[in-house]
Coordinates of C-alpha atoms in Angstrom, one line a residue:
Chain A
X1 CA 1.9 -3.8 46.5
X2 CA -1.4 -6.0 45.4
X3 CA -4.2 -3.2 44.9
X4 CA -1.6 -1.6 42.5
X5 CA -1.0 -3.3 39.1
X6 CA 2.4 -3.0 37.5
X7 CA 3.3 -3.8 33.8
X8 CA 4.4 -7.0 33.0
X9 CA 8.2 -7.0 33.1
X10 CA 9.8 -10.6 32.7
X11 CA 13.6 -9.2 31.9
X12 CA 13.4 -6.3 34.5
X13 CA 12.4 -8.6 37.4
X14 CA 15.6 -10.5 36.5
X15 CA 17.3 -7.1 37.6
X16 CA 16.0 -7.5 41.3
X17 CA 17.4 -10.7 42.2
X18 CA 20.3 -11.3 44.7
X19 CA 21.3 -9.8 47.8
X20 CA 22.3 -6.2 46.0
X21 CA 20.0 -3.0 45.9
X22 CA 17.9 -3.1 43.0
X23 CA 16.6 0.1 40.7
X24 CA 14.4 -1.7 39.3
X25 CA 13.0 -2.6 43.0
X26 CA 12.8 1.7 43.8
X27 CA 11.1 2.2 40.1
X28 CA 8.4 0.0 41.2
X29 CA 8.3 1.4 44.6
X30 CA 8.0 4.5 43.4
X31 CA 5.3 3.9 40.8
X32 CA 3.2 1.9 43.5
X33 CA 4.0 5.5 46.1
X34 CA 2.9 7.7 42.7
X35 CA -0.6 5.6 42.4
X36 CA -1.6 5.6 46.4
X37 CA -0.8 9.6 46.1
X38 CA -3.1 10.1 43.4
X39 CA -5.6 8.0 44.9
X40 CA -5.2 10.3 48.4
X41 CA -6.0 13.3 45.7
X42 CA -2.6 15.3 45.8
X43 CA -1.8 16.3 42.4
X44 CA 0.6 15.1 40.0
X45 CA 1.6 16.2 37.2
X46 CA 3.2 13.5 35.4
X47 CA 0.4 10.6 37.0
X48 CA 2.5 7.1 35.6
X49 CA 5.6 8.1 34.8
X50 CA 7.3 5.4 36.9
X51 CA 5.2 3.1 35.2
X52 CA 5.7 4.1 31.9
X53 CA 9.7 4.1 32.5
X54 CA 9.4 0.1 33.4
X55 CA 7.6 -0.3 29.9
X56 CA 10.7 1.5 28.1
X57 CA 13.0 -0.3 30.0
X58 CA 11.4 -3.8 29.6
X59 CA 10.9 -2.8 25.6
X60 CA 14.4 -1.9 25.2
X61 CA 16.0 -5.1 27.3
X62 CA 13.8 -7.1 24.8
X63 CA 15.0 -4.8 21.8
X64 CA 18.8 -4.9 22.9
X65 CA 18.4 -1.2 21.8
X66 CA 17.9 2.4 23.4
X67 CA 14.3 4.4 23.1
X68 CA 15.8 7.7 24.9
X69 CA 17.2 10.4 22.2
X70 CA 19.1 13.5 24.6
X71 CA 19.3 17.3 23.4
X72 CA 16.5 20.2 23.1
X73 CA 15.9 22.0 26.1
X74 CA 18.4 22.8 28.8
X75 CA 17.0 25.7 30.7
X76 CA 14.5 27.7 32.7
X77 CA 14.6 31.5 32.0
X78 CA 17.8 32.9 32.0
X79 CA 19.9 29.8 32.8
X80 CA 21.4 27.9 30.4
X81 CA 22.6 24.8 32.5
X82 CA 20.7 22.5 34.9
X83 CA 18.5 20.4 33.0
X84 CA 19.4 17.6 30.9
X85 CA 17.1 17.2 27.6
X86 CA 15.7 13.6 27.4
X87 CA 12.5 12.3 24.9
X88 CA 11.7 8.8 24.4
X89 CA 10.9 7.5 20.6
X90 CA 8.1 5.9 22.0
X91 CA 5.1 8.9 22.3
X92 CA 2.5 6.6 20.5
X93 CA 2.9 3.8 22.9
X94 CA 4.3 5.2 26.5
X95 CA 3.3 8.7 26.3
X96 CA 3.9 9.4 30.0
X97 CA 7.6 9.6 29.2
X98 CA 7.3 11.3 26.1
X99 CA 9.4 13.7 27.5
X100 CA 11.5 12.8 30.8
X101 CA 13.7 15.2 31.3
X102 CA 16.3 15.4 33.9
X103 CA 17.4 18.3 36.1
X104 CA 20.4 18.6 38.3
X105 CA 19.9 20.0 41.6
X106 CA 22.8 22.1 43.7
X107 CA 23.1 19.6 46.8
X108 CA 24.4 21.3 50.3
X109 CA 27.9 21.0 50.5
X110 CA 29.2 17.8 51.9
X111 CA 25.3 16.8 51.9
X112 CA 24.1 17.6 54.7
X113 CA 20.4 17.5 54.7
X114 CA 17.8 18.0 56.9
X115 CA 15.4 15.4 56.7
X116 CA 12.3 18.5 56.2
X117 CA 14.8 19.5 53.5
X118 CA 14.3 16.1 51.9
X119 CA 10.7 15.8 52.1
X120 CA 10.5 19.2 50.6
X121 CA 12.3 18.1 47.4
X122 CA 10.2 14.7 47.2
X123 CA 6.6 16.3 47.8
X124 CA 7.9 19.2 45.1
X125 CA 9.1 16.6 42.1
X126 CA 6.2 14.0 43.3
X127 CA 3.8 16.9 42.1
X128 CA 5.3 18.5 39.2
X129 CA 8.1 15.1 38.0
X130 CA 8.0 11.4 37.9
X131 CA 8.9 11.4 41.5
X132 CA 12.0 9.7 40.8
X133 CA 15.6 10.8 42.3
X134 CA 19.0 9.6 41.8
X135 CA 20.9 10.7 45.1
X136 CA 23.6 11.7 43.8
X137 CA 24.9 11.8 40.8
X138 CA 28.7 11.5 39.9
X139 CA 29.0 15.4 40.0
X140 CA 27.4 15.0 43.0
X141 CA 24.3 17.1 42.4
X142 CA 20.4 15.4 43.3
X143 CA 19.3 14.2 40.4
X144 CA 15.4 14.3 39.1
X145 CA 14.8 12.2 37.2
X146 CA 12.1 12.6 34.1
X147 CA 9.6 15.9 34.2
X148 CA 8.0 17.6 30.6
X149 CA 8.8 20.9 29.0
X150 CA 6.4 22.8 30.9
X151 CA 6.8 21.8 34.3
X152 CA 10.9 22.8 33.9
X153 CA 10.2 26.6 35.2
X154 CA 7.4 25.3 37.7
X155 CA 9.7 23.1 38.9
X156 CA 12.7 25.6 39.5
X157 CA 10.1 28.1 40.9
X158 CA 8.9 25.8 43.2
X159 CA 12.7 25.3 44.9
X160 CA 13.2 28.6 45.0
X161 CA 10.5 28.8 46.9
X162 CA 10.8 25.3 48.4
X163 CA 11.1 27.4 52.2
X164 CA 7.6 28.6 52.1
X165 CA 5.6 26.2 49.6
X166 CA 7.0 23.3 51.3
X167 CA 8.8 24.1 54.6
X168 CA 12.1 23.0 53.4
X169 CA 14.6 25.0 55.7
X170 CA 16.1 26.6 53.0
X171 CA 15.4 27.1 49.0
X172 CA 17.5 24.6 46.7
X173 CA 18.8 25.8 43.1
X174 CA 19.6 24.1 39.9
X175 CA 23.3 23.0 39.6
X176 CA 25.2 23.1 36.3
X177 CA 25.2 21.0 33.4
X178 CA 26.9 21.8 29.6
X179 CA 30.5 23.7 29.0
X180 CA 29.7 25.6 32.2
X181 CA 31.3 25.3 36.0
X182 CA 30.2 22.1 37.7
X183 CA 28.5 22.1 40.8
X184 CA 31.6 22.2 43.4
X185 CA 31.8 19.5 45.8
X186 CA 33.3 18.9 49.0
X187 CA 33.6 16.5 51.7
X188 CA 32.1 16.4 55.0
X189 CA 35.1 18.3 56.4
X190 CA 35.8 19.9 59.3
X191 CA 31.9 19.0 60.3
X192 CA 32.8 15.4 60.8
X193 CA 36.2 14.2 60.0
X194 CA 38.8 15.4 62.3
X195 CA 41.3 14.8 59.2
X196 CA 40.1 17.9 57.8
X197 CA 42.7 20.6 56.9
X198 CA 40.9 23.2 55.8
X199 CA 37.4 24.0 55.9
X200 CA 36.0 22.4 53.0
X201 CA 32.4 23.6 53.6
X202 CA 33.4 27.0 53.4
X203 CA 35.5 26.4 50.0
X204 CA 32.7 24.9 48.2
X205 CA 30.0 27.6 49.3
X206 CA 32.2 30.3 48.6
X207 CA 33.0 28.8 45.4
X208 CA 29.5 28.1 44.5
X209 CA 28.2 32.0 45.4
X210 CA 30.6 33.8 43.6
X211 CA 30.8 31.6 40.4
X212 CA 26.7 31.9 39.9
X213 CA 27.6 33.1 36.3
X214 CA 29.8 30.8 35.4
X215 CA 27.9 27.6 37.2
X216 CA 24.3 29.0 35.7
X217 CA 25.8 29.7 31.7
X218 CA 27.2 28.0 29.7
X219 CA 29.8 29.8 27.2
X220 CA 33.2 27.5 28.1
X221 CA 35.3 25.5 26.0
X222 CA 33.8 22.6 27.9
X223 CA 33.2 21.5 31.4
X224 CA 35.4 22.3 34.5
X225 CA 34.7 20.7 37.7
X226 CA 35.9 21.7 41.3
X227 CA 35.7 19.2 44.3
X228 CA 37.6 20.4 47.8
X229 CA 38.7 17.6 49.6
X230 CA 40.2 18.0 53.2
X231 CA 42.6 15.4 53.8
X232 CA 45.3 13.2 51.3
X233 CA 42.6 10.3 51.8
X234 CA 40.3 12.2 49.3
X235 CA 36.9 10.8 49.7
X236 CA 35.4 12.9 47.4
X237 CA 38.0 12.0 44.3
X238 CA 39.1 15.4 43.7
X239 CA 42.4 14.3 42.0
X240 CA 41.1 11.6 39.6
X241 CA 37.3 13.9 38.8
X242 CA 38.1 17.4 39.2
X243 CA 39.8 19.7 36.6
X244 CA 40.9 21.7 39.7
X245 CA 41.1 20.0 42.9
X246 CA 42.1 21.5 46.6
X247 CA 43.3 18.4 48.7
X248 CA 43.9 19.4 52.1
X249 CA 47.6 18.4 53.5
X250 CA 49.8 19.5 56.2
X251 CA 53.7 21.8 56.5
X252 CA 54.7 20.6 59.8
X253 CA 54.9 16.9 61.2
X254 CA 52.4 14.2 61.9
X255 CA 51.0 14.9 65.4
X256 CA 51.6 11.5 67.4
X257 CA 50.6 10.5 70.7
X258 CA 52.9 7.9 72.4
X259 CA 50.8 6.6 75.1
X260 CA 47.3 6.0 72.5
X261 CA 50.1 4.5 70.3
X262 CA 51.2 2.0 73.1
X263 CA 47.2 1.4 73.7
X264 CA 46.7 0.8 69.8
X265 CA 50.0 -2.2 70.1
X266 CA 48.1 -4.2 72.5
X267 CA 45.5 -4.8 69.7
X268 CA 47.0 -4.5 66.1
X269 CA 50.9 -5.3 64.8
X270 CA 52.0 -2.3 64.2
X271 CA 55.1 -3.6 62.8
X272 CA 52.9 -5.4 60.3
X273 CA 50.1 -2.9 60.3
X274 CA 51.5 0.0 60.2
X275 CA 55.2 -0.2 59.9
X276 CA 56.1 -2.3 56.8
X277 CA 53.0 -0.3 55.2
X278 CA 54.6 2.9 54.9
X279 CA 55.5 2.9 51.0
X280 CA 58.6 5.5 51.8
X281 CA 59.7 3.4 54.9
X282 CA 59.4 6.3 57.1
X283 CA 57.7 4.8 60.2
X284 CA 60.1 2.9 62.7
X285 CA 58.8 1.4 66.0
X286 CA 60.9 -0.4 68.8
X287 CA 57.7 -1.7 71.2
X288 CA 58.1 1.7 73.1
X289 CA 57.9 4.5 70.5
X290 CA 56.6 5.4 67.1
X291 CA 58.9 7.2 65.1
X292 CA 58.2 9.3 61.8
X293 CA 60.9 11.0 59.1
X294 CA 58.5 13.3 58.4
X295 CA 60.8 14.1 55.7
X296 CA 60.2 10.6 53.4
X297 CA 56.5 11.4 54.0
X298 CA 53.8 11.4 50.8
X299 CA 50.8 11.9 53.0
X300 CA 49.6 8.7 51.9
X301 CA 47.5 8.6 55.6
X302 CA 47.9 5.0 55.5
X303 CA 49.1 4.8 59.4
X304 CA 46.6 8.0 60.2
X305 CA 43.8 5.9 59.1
X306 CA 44.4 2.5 60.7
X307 CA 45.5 4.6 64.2
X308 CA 43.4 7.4 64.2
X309 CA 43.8 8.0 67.7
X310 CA 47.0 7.9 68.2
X311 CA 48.0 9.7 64.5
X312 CA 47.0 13.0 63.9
X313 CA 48.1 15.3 60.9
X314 CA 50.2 18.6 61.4
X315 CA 49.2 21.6 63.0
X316 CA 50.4 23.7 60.0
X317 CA 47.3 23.0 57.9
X318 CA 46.4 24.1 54.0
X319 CA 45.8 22.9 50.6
X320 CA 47.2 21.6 47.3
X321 CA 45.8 22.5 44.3
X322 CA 45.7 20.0 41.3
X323 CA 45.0 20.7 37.4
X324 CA 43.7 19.3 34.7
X325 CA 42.1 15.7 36.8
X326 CA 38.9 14.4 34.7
X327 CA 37.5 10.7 34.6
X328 CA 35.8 10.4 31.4
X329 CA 33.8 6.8 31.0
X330 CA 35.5 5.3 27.6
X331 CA 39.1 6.5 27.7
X332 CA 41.3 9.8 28.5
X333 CA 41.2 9.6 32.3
X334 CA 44.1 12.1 34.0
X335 CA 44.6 12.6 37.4
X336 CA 45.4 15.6 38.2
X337 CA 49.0 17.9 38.2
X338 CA 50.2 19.5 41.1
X339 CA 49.6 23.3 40.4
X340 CA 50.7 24.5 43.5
X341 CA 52.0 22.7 46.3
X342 CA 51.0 24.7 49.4
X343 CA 48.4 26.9 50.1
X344 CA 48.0 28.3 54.2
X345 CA 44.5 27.5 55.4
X346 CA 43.9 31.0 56.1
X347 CA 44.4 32.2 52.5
X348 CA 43.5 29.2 50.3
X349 CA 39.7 30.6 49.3
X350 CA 41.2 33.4 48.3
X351 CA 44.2 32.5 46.5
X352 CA 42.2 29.6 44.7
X353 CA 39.8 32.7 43.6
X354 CA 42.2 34.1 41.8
X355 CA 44.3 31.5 40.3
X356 CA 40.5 29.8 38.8
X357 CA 39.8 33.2 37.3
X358 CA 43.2 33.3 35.5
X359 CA 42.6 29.9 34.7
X360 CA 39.3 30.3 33.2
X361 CA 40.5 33.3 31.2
X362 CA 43.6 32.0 29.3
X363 CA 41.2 28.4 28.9
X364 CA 38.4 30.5 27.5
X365 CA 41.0 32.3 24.8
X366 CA 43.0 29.3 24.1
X367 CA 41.0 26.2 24.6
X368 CA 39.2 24.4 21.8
X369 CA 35.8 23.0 21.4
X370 CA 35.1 19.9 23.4
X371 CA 38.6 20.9 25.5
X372 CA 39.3 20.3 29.2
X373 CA 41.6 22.7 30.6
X374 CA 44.1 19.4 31.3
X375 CA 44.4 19.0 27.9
X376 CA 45.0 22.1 27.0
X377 CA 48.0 22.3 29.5
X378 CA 48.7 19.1 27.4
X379 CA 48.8 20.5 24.3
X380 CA 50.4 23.9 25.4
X381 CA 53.0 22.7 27.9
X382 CA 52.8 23.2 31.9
X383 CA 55.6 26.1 31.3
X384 CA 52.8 28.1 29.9
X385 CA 50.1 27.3 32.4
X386 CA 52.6 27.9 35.2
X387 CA 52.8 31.5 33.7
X388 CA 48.9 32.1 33.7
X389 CA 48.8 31.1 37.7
X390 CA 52.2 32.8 38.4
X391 CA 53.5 30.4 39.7
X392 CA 57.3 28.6 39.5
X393 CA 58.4 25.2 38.5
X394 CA 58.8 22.8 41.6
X395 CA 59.8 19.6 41.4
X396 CA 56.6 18.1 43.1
X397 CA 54.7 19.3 40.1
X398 CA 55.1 15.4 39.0
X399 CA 53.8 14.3 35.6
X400 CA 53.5 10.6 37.1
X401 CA 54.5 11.1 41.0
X402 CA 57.7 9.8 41.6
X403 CA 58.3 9.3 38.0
X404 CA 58.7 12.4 35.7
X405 CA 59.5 15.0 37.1
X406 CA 58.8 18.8 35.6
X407 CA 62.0 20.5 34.9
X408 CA 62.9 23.3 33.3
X409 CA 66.3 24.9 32.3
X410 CA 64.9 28.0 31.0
X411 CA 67.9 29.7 32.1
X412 CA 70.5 27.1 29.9
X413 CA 67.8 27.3 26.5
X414 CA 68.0 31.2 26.5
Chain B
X1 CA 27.0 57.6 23.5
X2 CA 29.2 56.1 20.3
X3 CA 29.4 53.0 22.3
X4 CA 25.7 52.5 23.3
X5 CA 24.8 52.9 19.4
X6 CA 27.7 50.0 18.7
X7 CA 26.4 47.5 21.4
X8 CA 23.3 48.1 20.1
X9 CA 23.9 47.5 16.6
X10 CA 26.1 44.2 17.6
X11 CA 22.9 43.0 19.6
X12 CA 21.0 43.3 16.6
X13 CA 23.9 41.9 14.4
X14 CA 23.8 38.8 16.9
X15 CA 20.1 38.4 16.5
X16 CA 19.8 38.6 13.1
X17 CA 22.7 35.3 12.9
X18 CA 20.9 33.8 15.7
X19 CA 17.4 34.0 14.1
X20 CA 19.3 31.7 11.2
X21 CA 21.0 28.8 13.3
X22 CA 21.8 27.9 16.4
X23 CA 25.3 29.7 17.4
X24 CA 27.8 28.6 20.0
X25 CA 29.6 31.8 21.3
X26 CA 32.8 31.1 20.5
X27 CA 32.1 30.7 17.1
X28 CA 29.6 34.1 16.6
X29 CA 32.5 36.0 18.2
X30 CA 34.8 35.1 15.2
X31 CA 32.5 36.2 13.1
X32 CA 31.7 39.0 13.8
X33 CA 35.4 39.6 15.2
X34 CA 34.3 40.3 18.7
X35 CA 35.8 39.6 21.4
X36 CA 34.2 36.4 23.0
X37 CA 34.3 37.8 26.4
X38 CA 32.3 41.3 25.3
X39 CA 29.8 38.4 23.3
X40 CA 29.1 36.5 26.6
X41 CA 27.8 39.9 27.9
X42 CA 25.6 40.9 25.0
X43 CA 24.4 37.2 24.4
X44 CA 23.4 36.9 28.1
X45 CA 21.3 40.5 28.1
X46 CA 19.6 38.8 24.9
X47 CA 18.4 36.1 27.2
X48 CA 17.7 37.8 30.1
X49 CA 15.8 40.2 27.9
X50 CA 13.6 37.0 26.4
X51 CA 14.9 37.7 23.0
X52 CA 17.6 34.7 22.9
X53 CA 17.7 31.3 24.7
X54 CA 20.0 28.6 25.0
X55 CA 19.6 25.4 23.0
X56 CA 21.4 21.9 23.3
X57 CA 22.4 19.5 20.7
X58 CA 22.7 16.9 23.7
X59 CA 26.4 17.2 24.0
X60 CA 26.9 20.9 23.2
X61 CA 25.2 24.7 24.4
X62 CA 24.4 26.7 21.6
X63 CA 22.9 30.1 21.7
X64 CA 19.5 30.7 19.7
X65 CA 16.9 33.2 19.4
X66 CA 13.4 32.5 21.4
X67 CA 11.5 31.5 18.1
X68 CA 14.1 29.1 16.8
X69 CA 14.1 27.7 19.9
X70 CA 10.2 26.8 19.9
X71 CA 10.6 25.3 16.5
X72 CA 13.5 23.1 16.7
X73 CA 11.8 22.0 20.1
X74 CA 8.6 21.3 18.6
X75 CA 11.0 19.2 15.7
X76 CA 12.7 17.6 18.5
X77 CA 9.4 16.4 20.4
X78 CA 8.0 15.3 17.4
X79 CA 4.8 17.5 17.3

């Protein structure tokens, strides 16, 4: 750290004390990385630019006030999402991030990486960006963070090509950004979690290949996000973040396994654990024998998680869907409705094909500016949105679950 | 034949209100009482053919020709 000199940053060094990771820490580790590169002669486009970021931060702890203004450019030829406009008011005094733009990067799903993938990426954005990364952002895309105008397309060309300029195994793409399709997102699925009920690898890449349109341009009402989660337990947030989430969940009954439930009592309660945790009170155990009324289950995976030996979900696997979820940061979060209830496995990429482009049509006719497709099943009533999918009204289509109930006596208004 | 000659003259409709202000689709297709759907086709062979480009106010997409596109991001950069 001493051959390289670093701005003088009394409020930001605040920022890296305590026990807790510190960005302030990685901007300075990254600026110190940029300099030794340079001085090893690779070239870099943007030579600084973590440097200069610790000046605009410092300036605008010590200004109580913002120096980034967003907007302006948001694409590389032909796409019209991907890259986030950013310019900082200070060009005079910190022109290395004049402009520091941001682009959004289509991760793997359920980001799996290989680490020659990774180093692909850095050595790509430490040539033609600030070499800074956010991994990942809420969306769940890889961020890069800060890059000029003219090094946008170079940028993209050079992970298109990332296989044979940098030995990445594969090429990476830009993700979405704008009133265009989110970049999907999925859990780690079937490749690590035997909770997994449908595959939600498959789902997201399926979902990301045929929707390259609609991910890459922007002409929506506003955003629509979709996140595949395999399992009630929803790691990746589907209901709560996703305008249309697929949480796997199971037909049948829990799979149990007496004897690893017997192993499991010699070191937890499970009358206190387990039992008296059920929030239906469907569990029963007499010492001997776990018992389940599969019936009075919500799939809250509370006793699959703490005995995951032992506990096992159904054999007859799928998905629900949920509508209209979305978690802005000031106010107006919604989780999500219950579109459809069940989808089989074996048809659930399909089927959720068909219901997003019916979706996306009547959304795209009906929705206003600025409008997420929850709140337009807000403003035009779930009876109409059930029409667009086809589908009926079911009582677990719950408003607030176990609360309000959707019902309708179409049959007693008429 | 008909059709061509009416897709064509719609491009060039769509160019001559981009070339005056940034559009978002939505709107443009009201205006020139088009079906949004058939706009998003025409509006992304004006990109793909270099002649429009996308612009953002920050929060919102908008639709732009190429030239208006240079100046408002020379305005925006300050240069």
């Amino acid at each position: 750290m001493a051959d390289v000199e670093l701005p003088e940053t009394p409020l930001l060094d605040e920022l890296e004390k305590g026990p807790w990771p510190s960005f302030i820490k990685e901007i300075k580790r990254a600026a110190i990385e940029q300099e030794k590169a340079m001085k090893a002669g690779k070239k870099i486009k943007l030579p600084g630019a973590a440097k200069g970021l610790l000046k605009v931060l410092e300036l605008a702890y010590e200004e109580k006030r913002t120096h980034w203004k967003h907007g302006g450019i948001v694409s590389v030829i032909g796409y019209g999402g991907g890259v986030i406009g950013r310019y900082c008011d200070l060009e005079d005094k910190v022109p290395e991030v004049w402009h520091f733009h941001t682009m959004r990067i289509n991760m793997p799903a359920g980001w799996f990486y290989q680490t020659k993938a990774l180093r692909a990426i850095c050595d790509a954005w430490e040539k033609w960006g600030s070499g800074l990364t956010n991994f990942h952002g809420s969306t769940g895309d890889i961020i890069l963070l800060g890059t000029r105008t003219e090094y946008l397309q170079p940028m993209t060309n050079a992970l298109a090509y990332l296989d044979k300029l940098y030995g990445s195994p594969a090429p990476f793409d830009i993700g979405g950004s704008g009133s265009d399709l989110r970049t999907p997102s999925a859990c780690m699925g079937p490749a690590l979690c035997e909770f997994a009920c449908y595959d939600t690898l498959k789902a997201c890449y399926e979902f990301t290949m045929r929707y390259q349109n609609e991910l890459h341009r922007p002409m929506w009402p506003y955003k629509f996000k979709i996140k595949c989660s395999g399992c009630p337990n929803d790691c990746v947030a589907a209901k709560a973040r996703s305008d249309f989430a697929i949480i796997g969940t199971w037909k049948d009954e829990i799979q149990i396994d007496q004897e690893a439930v017997r192993e499991y009592a010699k070191v937890i309660d499970i009358e206190k654990q387990v039992v008296k945790k059920c929030p239906t009170g469907a569990i029963s155990w007499d010492g001997k024998e776990l018992k389940i009324d599969n019936r009075e289950c919500i799939r809250c995976m509370h006793c699959i998680n703490v005995m995951p030996k032992a506990l096992k979900p159904g054999k007859e696997r799928g998905a629900t869907i949920l509508i209209g979820g979305k978690a802005p940061f000031v106010d107006g979060a919604i989780i999500g409705w219950v579109a459809v209830p069940f989808i089989p496995a074996d048809e659930l990429i399909e089927k959720c094909c068909e219901m997003l482009e019916a979706i996306w049509e009547w959304w795209d006719e009906e929705g206003k500016f600025r409008e997420r497709v929850g709140e337009l099943i807000w403003r035009k009533g779930m009876d109409e949105f059930l029409k667009v999918i086809g589908q009926k009204a079911d009582v677990r289509m719950v408003y607030a679950p176990r609360n309000n109930p959707f019902i309708f006596w179409r049959e007693l208004q008429e | 034949m008909t059709e061509e000659i009416n897709k064509e003259e719609l491009k060039q409709k769509v160019l001559e209100h981009l070339a005056k202000k940034p559009w978002q689709v939505r709107d443009l297709a009201k205006v020139l009482r088009v079906k949004k759907r058939e706009l998003d086709k025409i509006v992304q062979e004006l990109i793909n053919e270099g002649k429009a480009a996308y612009w953002s106010s920050g929060s919102t997409t908008y639709v732009t020709t190429k030239e208006k596109l240079e100046e408002m991001e020379k305005k925006r950069s300050g240069t």
